[in-house]
Amino acid sequence: HTHTHIQHTQHTQHTQNTQSQNTHHTRHTHHTKHIQHTQHTTHTQLNRRTYYADALEQLKEKELLFACSCSRSAVDLTGNIPIYPGTCLQKEIPLNEPNTQWRFRTDHCVPIEIRDLLSGQQTSLLPPVMQYFQVRKKNEDPAYQLSSLIDDLHFGVDLIVRGQDLWESSLAQLSLAEKLEAQSFLSAGFVHHPLLRGEDQAKLSKSAGSTSIHHLRKTGIEKQRIFQHLALAIGSDEQPNNWMELYLILEKKWVQMP
């Protein structure tokens, strides 16, 4: 998966005399979870492997997994989008077979409820591109849909902000959450925002070599210029000087959305 996207590093520092505040736990996808404390204790996905294994075990006990030996080239490509047809579903390959991935049985999925804060409550079926999606890779690492869900549950995330290109992933993760009875994720709010695009109208992405904010700051560009560049990217000729002015421009854009 593209894991859309922009990877961020979350740094949370606990200092003395800091008054606790009630805040939403918001996750922007394609973030690498990486929290540093003043004691320099680092928490990465490597520290959560037992949580991923527990979730996989629950799905295994419910007979919602099957092993697949197919390579990427064996997956049918329709319009450059890989759609897995369920080739190994009936082969009954043992789950402990080496060099196999684990896939989620989506033939048991029901219509999915999603609370989108921009579009309202919606009901959707899992799209074909997410049919029998992968939950464990051949190297036994957790796949994106499973690790993303478990990370959000671990950190108590209740608001998930991501691009419109991850709508299908949201549905896949909600289908997993339903089978894992993860009520907190099922009731979370989602925002699927429009994508920022370059002059060629292709989406801006790190994987495609798009310039990052970190790179712009490192080259000496002032933050006001970055805010103005972002405003231009969403089709506005206004020139914000801070994040609040940029937010107001975005808010007006959202109101104008169909």
PDB file of C-alpha atoms in Angstrom:
ATOM      1  CA  HIS A   1       0.000   0.000   0.000  1.00  0.00           C
ATOM      2  CA  THR A   2       1.148   3.554  -0.694  1.00  0.00           C
ATOM      3  CA  HIS A   3       0.600   4.250   2.997  1.00  0.00           C
ATOM      4  CA  THR A   4      -0.053   7.568   1.454  1.00  0.00           C
ATOM      5  CA  HIS A   5       1.865   9.372   1.683  1.00  0.00           C
ATOM      6  CA  ILE A   6       3.658  11.597   4.054  1.00  0.00           C
ATOM      7  CA  GLN A   7       5.430  10.059   6.997  1.00  0.00           C
ATOM      8  CA  HIS A   8       5.565  12.090  10.116  1.00  0.00           C
ATOM      9  CA  THR A   9       7.332  11.554  13.415  1.00  0.00           C
ATOM     10  CA  GLN A  10       5.269  12.195  16.492  1.00  0.00           C
ATOM     11  CA  HIS A  11       7.345  13.527  19.367  1.00  0.00           C
ATOM     12  CA  THR A  12       5.600  13.753  22.726  1.00  0.00           C
ATOM     13  CA  GLN A  13       7.679  15.226  25.516  1.00  0.00           C
ATOM     14  CA  HIS A  14       6.624  15.050  29.120  1.00  0.00           C
ATOM     15  CA  THR A  15       8.019  17.920  31.172  1.00  0.00           C
ATOM     16  CA  GLN A  16       7.456  19.012  34.750  1.00  0.00           C
ATOM     17  CA  ASN A  17       4.909  21.714  35.502  1.00  0.00           C
ATOM     18  CA  THR A  18       2.979  20.937  32.321  1.00  0.00           C
ATOM     19  CA  GLN A  19      -0.732  21.066  32.942  1.00  0.00           C
ATOM     20  CA  SER A  20      -2.612  18.206  31.292  1.00  0.00           C
ATOM     21  CA  GLN A  21      -5.144  19.158  28.661  1.00  0.00           C
ATOM     22  CA  ASN A  22      -8.077  17.241  27.202  1.00  0.00           C
ATOM     23  CA  THR A  23      -7.461  16.838  23.509  1.00  0.00           C
ATOM     24  CA  HIS A  24      -8.638  14.710  20.608  1.00  0.00           C
ATOM     25  CA  HIS A  25      -6.222  11.985  19.644  1.00  0.00           C
ATOM     26  CA  THR A  26      -5.847  12.673  15.936  1.00  0.00           C
ATOM     27  CA  ARG A  27      -3.980  10.490  13.517  1.00  0.00           C
ATOM     28  CA  HIS A  28      -2.909  11.550  10.046  1.00  0.00           C
ATOM     29  CA  THR A  29      -2.297   8.424   8.061  1.00  0.00           C
ATOM     30  CA  HIS A  30       0.958   7.294   6.717  1.00  0.00           C
ATOM     31  CA  HIS A  31       2.541   8.396   9.902  1.00  0.00           C
ATOM     32  CA  THR A  32       5.274   6.378  11.462  1.00  0.00           C
ATOM     33  CA  LYS A  33       4.358   6.069  15.113  1.00  0.00           C
ATOM     34  CA  HIS A  34       7.425   7.215  16.952  1.00  0.00           C
ATOM     35  CA  ILE A  35       7.013   8.845  20.342  1.00  0.00           C
ATOM     36  CA  GLN A  36       9.990  10.152  22.275  1.00  0.00           C
ATOM     37  CA  HIS A  37       9.952  11.020  25.962  1.00  0.00           C
ATOM     38  CA  THR A  38      12.441  13.141  27.823  1.00  0.00           C
ATOM     39  CA  GLN A  39      13.977   9.923  29.137  1.00  0.00           C
ATOM     40  CA  HIS A  40      14.690   9.074  25.453  1.00  0.00           C
ATOM     41  CA  THR A  41      12.442   6.021  25.567  1.00  0.00           C
ATOM     42  CA  THR A  42      11.445   5.277  21.979  1.00  0.00           C
ATOM     43  CA  HIS A  43       8.236   3.479  21.009  1.00  0.00           C
ATOM     44  CA  THR A  44       8.090   2.116  17.468  1.00  0.00           C
ATOM     45  CA  GLN A  45       5.999  -0.496  15.719  1.00  0.00           C
ATOM     46  CA  LEU A  46       8.639  -3.059  16.672  1.00  0.00           C
ATOM     47  CA  ASN A  47       7.497  -2.649  20.275  1.00  0.00           C
ATOM     48  CA  ARG A  48       3.918  -3.518  19.317  1.00  0.00           C
ATOM     49  CA  ARG A  49       4.506  -6.782  17.504  1.00  0.00           C
ATOM     50  CA  THR A  50       2.737  -8.699  20.283  1.00  0.00           C
ATOM     51  CA  TYR A  51      -0.411  -6.596  19.712  1.00  0.00           C
ATOM     52  CA  TYR A  52      -0.365  -7.414  15.994  1.00  0.00           C
ATOM     53  CA  ALA A  53       0.191 -11.097  16.767  1.00  0.00           C
ATOM     54  CA  ASP A  54      -2.724 -11.104  19.217  1.00  0.00           C
ATOM     55  CA  ALA A  55      -5.048  -9.583  16.610  1.00  0.00           C
ATOM     56  CA  LEU A  56      -3.960 -12.122  14.005  1.00  0.00           C
ATOM     57  CA  GLU A  57      -4.544 -14.925  16.489  1.00  0.00           C
ATOM     58  CA  GLN A  58      -8.095 -13.681  17.122  1.00  0.00           C
ATOM     59  CA  LEU A  59      -8.796 -13.631  13.381  1.00  0.00           C
ATOM     60  CA  LYS A  60      -7.254 -17.093  13.057  1.00  0.00           C
ATOM     61  CA  GLU A  61      -9.462 -18.512  15.812  1.00  0.00           C
ATOM     62  CA  LYS A  62     -12.515 -17.102  14.048  1.00  0.00           C
ATOM     63  CA  GLU A  63     -11.386 -18.791  10.795  1.00  0.00           C
ATOM     64  CA  LEU A  64     -11.233 -15.459   9.000  1.00  0.00           C
ATOM     65  CA  LEU A  65      -7.764 -15.958   7.508  1.00  0.00           C
ATOM     66  CA  PHE A  66      -6.312 -18.056   4.694  1.00  0.00           C
ATOM     67  CA  ALA A  67      -2.766 -18.527   3.445  1.00  0.00           C
ATOM     68  CA  CYS A  68      -1.814 -17.310  -0.013  1.00  0.00           C
ATOM     69  CA  SER A  69       1.309 -18.155  -1.997  1.00  0.00           C
ATOM     70  CA  CYS A  70       0.576 -15.820  -4.922  1.00  0.00           C
ATOM     71  CA  SER A  71       3.217 -13.341  -6.024  1.00  0.00           C
ATOM     72  CA  ARG A  72       2.432  -9.780  -7.049  1.00  0.00           C
ATOM     73  CA  SER A  73       2.743 -10.743 -10.705  1.00  0.00           C
ATOM     74  CA  ALA A  74       0.128 -13.453 -10.194  1.00  0.00           C
ATOM     75  CA  VAL A  75      -2.480 -10.917  -9.083  1.00  0.00           C
ATOM     76  CA  ASP A  76      -4.719  -9.730 -11.891  1.00  0.00           C
ATOM     77  CA  LEU A  77      -4.048  -6.120 -12.844  1.00  0.00           C
ATOM     78  CA  THR A  78      -7.157  -4.274 -13.945  1.00  0.00           C
ATOM     79  CA  GLY A  79      -6.564  -0.628 -14.796  1.00  0.00           C
ATOM     80  CA  ASN A  80      -3.221  -0.767 -12.908  1.00  0.00           C
ATOM     81  CA  ILE A  81      -5.100  -1.538  -9.687  1.00  0.00           C
ATOM     82  CA  PRO A  82      -4.301  -4.959  -8.227  1.00  0.00           C
ATOM     83  CA  ILE A  83      -7.510  -6.883  -7.565  1.00  0.00           C
ATOM     84  CA  TYR A  84      -6.944 -10.244  -5.918  1.00  0.00           C
ATOM     85  CA  PRO A  85      -9.534 -12.762  -7.184  1.00  0.00           C
ATOM     86  CA  GLY A  86      -9.244 -15.213  -4.258  1.00  0.00           C
ATOM     87  CA  THR A  87      -6.924 -17.625  -6.058  1.00  0.00           C
ATOM     88  CA  CYS A  88      -5.788 -19.449  -2.901  1.00  0.00           C
ATOM     89  CA  LEU A  89      -9.070 -19.238  -0.994  1.00  0.00           C
ATOM     90  CA  GLN A  90     -10.014 -22.894  -1.599  1.00  0.00           C
ATOM     91  CA  LYS A  91      -6.500 -24.353  -1.695  1.00  0.00           C
ATOM     92  CA  GLU A  92      -6.443 -24.876   2.077  1.00  0.00           C
ATOM     93  CA  ILE A  93      -2.754 -24.001   2.366  1.00  0.00           C
ATOM     94  CA  PRO A  94      -1.708 -24.371   6.033  1.00  0.00           C
ATOM     95  CA  LEU A  95      -1.250 -21.053   7.788  1.00  0.00           C
ATOM     96  CA  ASN A  96       2.167 -22.210   8.982  1.00  0.00           C
ATOM     97  CA  GLU A  97       3.344 -22.845   5.422  1.00  0.00           C
ATOM     98  CA  PRO A  98       6.628 -20.937   4.841  1.00  0.00           C
ATOM     99  CA  ASN A  99       6.737 -18.025   2.398  1.00  0.00           C
ATOM    100  CA  THR A 100       3.005 -17.411   2.429  1.00  0.00           C
ATOM    101  CA  GLN A 101       1.033 -14.297   3.212  1.00  0.00           C
ATOM    102  CA  TRP A 102      -2.185 -14.231   5.205  1.00  0.00           C
ATOM    103  CA  ARG A 103      -5.328 -12.731   3.723  1.00  0.00           C
ATOM    104  CA  PHE A 104      -8.588 -11.675   5.353  1.00  0.00           C
ATOM    105  CA  ARG A 105     -11.768 -13.459   4.286  1.00  0.00           C
ATOM    106  CA  THR A 106     -13.873 -10.590   3.014  1.00  0.00           C
ATOM    107  CA  ASP A 107     -16.629 -12.928   1.833  1.00  0.00           C
ATOM    108  CA  HIS A 108     -17.961 -12.686   5.406  1.00  0.00           C
ATOM    109  CA  CYS A 109     -18.075  -8.875   5.400  1.00  0.00           C
ATOM    110  CA  VAL A 110     -21.310  -6.975   5.887  1.00  0.00           C
ATOM    111  CA  PRO A 111     -22.135  -3.384   4.845  1.00  0.00           C
ATOM    112  CA  ILE A 112     -19.783  -1.032   6.668  1.00  0.00           C
ATOM    113  CA  GLU A 113     -20.880   2.015   8.680  1.00  0.00           C
ATOM    114  CA  ILE A 114     -18.460   4.943   8.664  1.00  0.00           C
ATOM    115  CA  ARG A 115     -18.842   8.255  10.507  1.00  0.00           C
ATOM    116  CA  ASP A 116     -17.335  10.790   8.124  1.00  0.00           C
ATOM    117  CA  LEU A 117     -17.291  14.277   9.655  1.00  0.00           C
ATOM    118  CA  LEU A 118     -17.447  15.947   6.225  1.00  0.00           C
ATOM    119  CA  SER A 119     -20.021  13.726   4.496  1.00  0.00           C
ATOM    120  CA  GLY A 120     -21.957  12.444   7.487  1.00  0.00           C
ATOM    121  CA  GLN A 121     -22.816   8.871   8.442  1.00  0.00           C
ATOM    122  CA  GLN A 122     -22.438   6.547   5.476  1.00  0.00           C
ATOM    123  CA  THR A 123     -22.913   2.871   4.668  1.00  0.00           C
ATOM    124  CA  SER A 124     -20.701   1.212   2.091  1.00  0.00           C
ATOM    125  CA  LEU A 125     -19.700  -2.211   0.848  1.00  0.00           C
ATOM    126  CA  LEU A 126     -16.046  -3.168   0.782  1.00  0.00           C
ATOM    127  CA  PRO A 127     -14.776  -2.187  -2.710  1.00  0.00           C
ATOM    128  CA  PRO A 128     -13.313  -4.817  -5.087  1.00  0.00           C
ATOM    129  CA  VAL A 129      -9.768  -3.454  -4.641  1.00  0.00           C
ATOM    130  CA  MET A 130      -9.956  -4.531  -0.982  1.00  0.00           C
ATOM    131  CA  GLN A 131     -11.258  -8.027  -1.695  1.00  0.00           C
ATOM    132  CA  TYR A 132      -9.323 -10.555   0.444  1.00  0.00           C
ATOM    133  CA  PHE A 133      -6.817  -7.913   1.489  1.00  0.00           C
ATOM    134  CA  GLN A 134      -3.508  -8.847   3.064  1.00  0.00           C
ATOM    135  CA  VAL A 135      -3.072  -8.776   6.862  1.00  0.00           C
ATOM    136  CA  ARG A 136       0.318 -10.496   7.192  1.00  0.00           C
ATOM    137  CA  LYS A 137       3.196 -10.359   4.733  1.00  0.00           C
ATOM    138  CA  LYS A 138       5.311 -13.285   3.548  1.00  0.00           C
ATOM    139  CA  ASN A 139       8.108 -12.159   5.881  1.00  0.00           C
ATOM    140  CA  GLU A 140       5.581 -12.468   8.760  1.00  0.00           C
ATOM    141  CA  ASP A 141       5.383  -8.707   9.329  1.00  0.00           C
ATOM    142  CA  PRO A 142       1.878  -7.271   9.773  1.00  0.00           C
ATOM    143  CA  ALA A 143       0.458  -5.688   6.640  1.00  0.00           C
ATOM    144  CA  TYR A 144      -0.666  -2.055   6.542  1.00  0.00           C
ATOM    145  CA  GLN A 145      -4.399  -2.454   7.140  1.00  0.00           C
ATOM    146  CA  LEU A 146      -3.907  -4.518  10.290  1.00  0.00           C
ATOM    147  CA  SER A 147      -0.990  -2.547  11.765  1.00  0.00           C
ATOM    148  CA  SER A 148      -2.739   0.780  11.111  1.00  0.00           C
ATOM    149  CA  LEU A 149      -5.869  -0.384  12.937  1.00  0.00           C
ATOM    150  CA  ILE A 150      -3.982  -1.854  15.900  1.00  0.00           C
ATOM    151  CA  ASP A 151      -1.822   1.267  16.257  1.00  0.00           C
ATOM    152  CA  ASP A 152      -4.902   3.491  16.368  1.00  0.00           C
ATOM    153  CA  LEU A 153      -6.475   1.248  18.994  1.00  0.00           C
ATOM    154  CA  HIS A 154      -3.256   1.239  21.038  1.00  0.00           C
ATOM    155  CA  PHE A 155      -3.003   5.039  21.085  1.00  0.00           C
ATOM    156  CA  GLY A 156      -6.726   5.626  21.639  1.00  0.00           C
ATOM    157  CA  VAL A 157      -7.195   7.522  18.382  1.00  0.00           C
ATOM    158  CA  ASP A 158     -10.772   8.754  17.933  1.00  0.00           C
ATOM    159  CA  LEU A 159     -10.341  11.105  14.948  1.00  0.00           C
ATOM    160  CA  ILE A 160      -8.642   9.888  11.764  1.00  0.00           C
ATOM    161  CA  VAL A 161      -7.698  12.447   9.120  1.00  0.00           C
ATOM    162  CA  ARG A 162      -6.524  11.109   5.777  1.00  0.00           C
ATOM    163  CA  GLY A 163      -6.715  11.777   2.050  1.00  0.00           C
ATOM    164  CA  GLN A 164      -9.624  10.775  -0.154  1.00  0.00           C
ATOM    165  CA  ASP A 165      -7.373   8.174  -1.777  1.00  0.00           C
ATOM    166  CA  LEU A 166      -7.504   6.180   1.471  1.00  0.00           C
ATOM    167  CA  TRP A 167     -11.283   5.824   1.576  1.00  0.00           C
ATOM    168  CA  GLU A 168     -10.976   2.131   0.627  1.00  0.00           C
ATOM    169  CA  SER A 169      -8.407   1.578   3.388  1.00  0.00           C
ATOM    170  CA  SER A 170     -10.753   3.101   5.956  1.00  0.00           C
ATOM    171  CA  LEU A 171     -13.440   0.618   4.931  1.00  0.00           C
ATOM    172  CA  ALA A 172     -10.988  -2.286   5.111  1.00  0.00           C
ATOM    173  CA  GLN A 173      -9.863  -1.283   8.612  1.00  0.00           C
ATOM    174  CA  LEU A 174     -13.453  -0.887   9.774  1.00  0.00           C
ATOM    175  CA  SER A 175     -14.252  -4.382   8.484  1.00  0.00           C
ATOM    176  CA  LEU A 176     -11.328  -5.729  10.530  1.00  0.00           C
ATOM    177  CA  ALA A 177     -12.443  -3.734  13.579  1.00  0.00           C
ATOM    178  CA  GLU A 178     -15.922  -5.240  13.305  1.00  0.00           C
ATOM    179  CA  LYS A 179     -14.549  -8.784  13.410  1.00  0.00           C
ATOM    180  CA  LEU A 180     -12.171  -7.891  16.273  1.00  0.00           C
ATOM    181  CA  GLU A 181     -15.059  -6.210  18.137  1.00  0.00           C
ATOM    182  CA  ALA A 182     -13.020  -3.008  18.429  1.00  0.00           C
ATOM    183  CA  GLN A 183     -15.889  -0.690  19.301  1.00  0.00           C
ATOM    184  CA  SER A 184     -13.728   2.395  19.896  1.00  0.00           C
ATOM    185  CA  PHE A 185     -12.496   2.308  16.295  1.00  0.00           C
ATOM    186  CA  LEU A 186     -15.972   1.599  14.922  1.00  0.00           C
ATOM    187  CA  SER A 187     -17.228   4.780  16.595  1.00  0.00           C
ATOM    188  CA  ALA A 188     -14.245   6.943  15.593  1.00  0.00           C
ATOM    189  CA  GLY A 189     -14.726   9.990  13.385  1.00  0.00           C
ATOM    190  CA  PHE A 190     -13.108  10.195   9.942  1.00  0.00           C
ATOM    191  CA  VAL A 191     -12.174  13.082   7.672  1.00  0.00           C
ATOM    192  CA  HIS A 192     -11.210  12.227   4.085  1.00  0.00           C
ATOM    193  CA  HIS A 193      -9.836  15.467   2.690  1.00  0.00           C
ATOM    194  CA  PRO A 194      -9.133  16.423  -0.943  1.00  0.00           C
ATOM    195  CA  LEU A 195      -5.578  15.785  -2.113  1.00  0.00           C
ATOM    196  CA  LEU A 196      -2.975  18.453  -2.724  1.00  0.00           C
ATOM    197  CA  ARG A 197      -1.852  18.307  -6.345  1.00  0.00           C
ATOM    198  CA  GLY A 198       1.104  19.602  -8.291  1.00  0.00           C
ATOM    199  CA  GLU A 199       1.117  21.533 -11.540  1.00  0.00           C
ATOM    200  CA  ASP A 200       0.639  18.264 -13.440  1.00  0.00           C
ATOM    201  CA  GLN A 201      -2.449  17.551 -11.274  1.00  0.00           C
ATOM    202  CA  ALA A 202      -0.781  14.444  -9.851  1.00  0.00           C
ATOM    203  CA  LYS A 203      -1.130  14.121  -6.081  1.00  0.00           C
ATOM    204  CA  LEU A 204       1.770  15.348  -4.000  1.00  0.00           C
ATOM    205  CA  SER A 205       3.448  12.392  -2.346  1.00  0.00           C
ATOM    206  CA  LYS A 206       6.794  11.644  -0.789  1.00  0.00           C
ATOM    207  CA  SER A 207       7.106   8.395  -2.747  1.00  0.00           C
ATOM    208  CA  ALA A 208       6.784  10.335  -6.012  1.00  0.00           C
ATOM    209  CA  GLY A 209       9.548  12.734  -4.964  1.00  0.00           C
ATOM    210  CA  SER A 210       7.351  15.681  -4.016  1.00  0.00           C
ATOM    211  CA  THR A 211       9.088  18.347  -1.963  1.00  0.00           C
ATOM    212  CA  SER A 212       8.392  17.989   1.751  1.00  0.00           C
ATOM    213  CA  ILE A 213       7.826  20.789   4.267  1.00  0.00           C
ATOM    214  CA  HIS A 214      10.958  19.597   6.071  1.00  0.00           C
ATOM    215  CA  HIS A 215      12.973  20.067   2.860  1.00  0.00           C
ATOM    216  CA  LEU A 216      11.526  23.542   2.276  1.00  0.00           C
ATOM    217  CA  ARG A 217      12.389  24.663   5.823  1.00  0.00           C
ATOM    218  CA  LYS A 218      15.869  23.166   5.537  1.00  0.00           C
ATOM    219  CA  THR A 219      16.543  25.209   2.396  1.00  0.00           C
ATOM    220  CA  GLY A 220      15.699  28.400   4.278  1.00  0.00           C
ATOM    221  CA  ILE A 221      12.187  29.102   2.988  1.00  0.00           C
ATOM    222  CA  GLU A 222      10.169  31.016   5.586  1.00  0.00           C
ATOM    223  CA  LYS A 223       7.069  29.368   6.997  1.00  0.00           C
ATOM    224  CA  GLN A 224       4.822  32.136   5.625  1.00  0.00           C
ATOM    225  CA  ARG A 225       5.914  31.133   2.124  1.00  0.00           C
ATOM    226  CA  ILE A 226       5.017  27.521   2.891  1.00  0.00           C
ATOM    227  CA  PHE A 227       1.514  28.509   4.070  1.00  0.00           C
ATOM    228  CA  GLN A 228       1.077  30.515   0.871  1.00  0.00           C
ATOM    229  CA  HIS A 229       2.349  27.611  -1.238  1.00  0.00           C
ATOM    230  CA  LEU A 230      -0.231  25.318   0.411  1.00  0.00           C
ATOM    231  CA  ALA A 231      -3.006  27.840  -0.237  1.00  0.00           C
ATOM    232  CA  LEU A 232      -2.006  27.965  -3.904  1.00  0.00           C
ATOM    233  CA  ALA A 233      -2.007  24.156  -4.048  1.00  0.00           C
ATOM    234  CA  ILE A 234      -5.679  24.051  -3.014  1.00  0.00           C
ATOM    235  CA  GLY A 235      -6.626  26.639  -5.637  1.00  0.00           C
ATOM    236  CA  SER A 236      -6.702  29.805  -3.540  1.00  0.00           C
ATOM    237  CA  ASP A 237      -5.113  33.137  -4.473  1.00  0.00           C
ATOM    238  CA  GLU A 238      -5.155  34.302  -0.843  1.00  0.00           C
ATOM    239  CA  GLN A 239      -1.839  34.614   0.977  1.00  0.00           C
ATOM    240  CA  PRO A 240      -2.045  33.300   4.544  1.00  0.00           C
ATOM    241  CA  ASN A 241       0.771  34.119   6.957  1.00  0.00           C
ATOM    242  CA  ASN A 242       0.018  31.520   9.630  1.00  0.00           C
ATOM    243  CA  TRP A 243      -1.777  28.218  10.150  1.00  0.00           C
ATOM    244  CA  MET A 244      -5.000  29.842  11.382  1.00  0.00           C
ATOM    245  CA  GLU A 245      -5.366  31.912   8.214  1.00  0.00           C
ATOM    246  CA  LEU A 246      -4.673  28.773   6.158  1.00  0.00           C
ATOM    247  CA  TYR A 247      -7.285  26.854   8.174  1.00  0.00           C
ATOM    248  CA  LEU A 248      -9.916  29.521   7.437  1.00  0.00           C
ATOM    249  CA  ILE A 249      -9.158  29.203   3.721  1.00  0.00           C
ATOM    250  CA  LEU A 250      -9.521  25.413   3.969  1.00  0.00           C
ATOM    251  CA  GLU A 251     -12.774  25.827   5.870  1.00  0.00           C
ATOM    252  CA  LYS A 252     -14.205  27.955   3.067  1.00  0.00           C
ATOM    253  CA  LYS A 253     -13.099  25.335   0.547  1.00  0.00           C
ATOM    254  CA  TRP A 254     -14.871  22.591   2.506  1.00  0.00           C
ATOM    255  CA  VAL A 255     -18.094  24.602   2.524  1.00  0.00           C
ATOM    256  CA  GLN A 256     -17.861  24.895  -1.268  1.00  0.00           C
ATOM    257  CA  MET A 257     -17.424  21.136  -1.690  1.00  0.00           C
ATOM    258  CA  PRO A 258     -20.401  19.348  -3.329  1.00  0.00           C
TER     259      PRO A 258
END
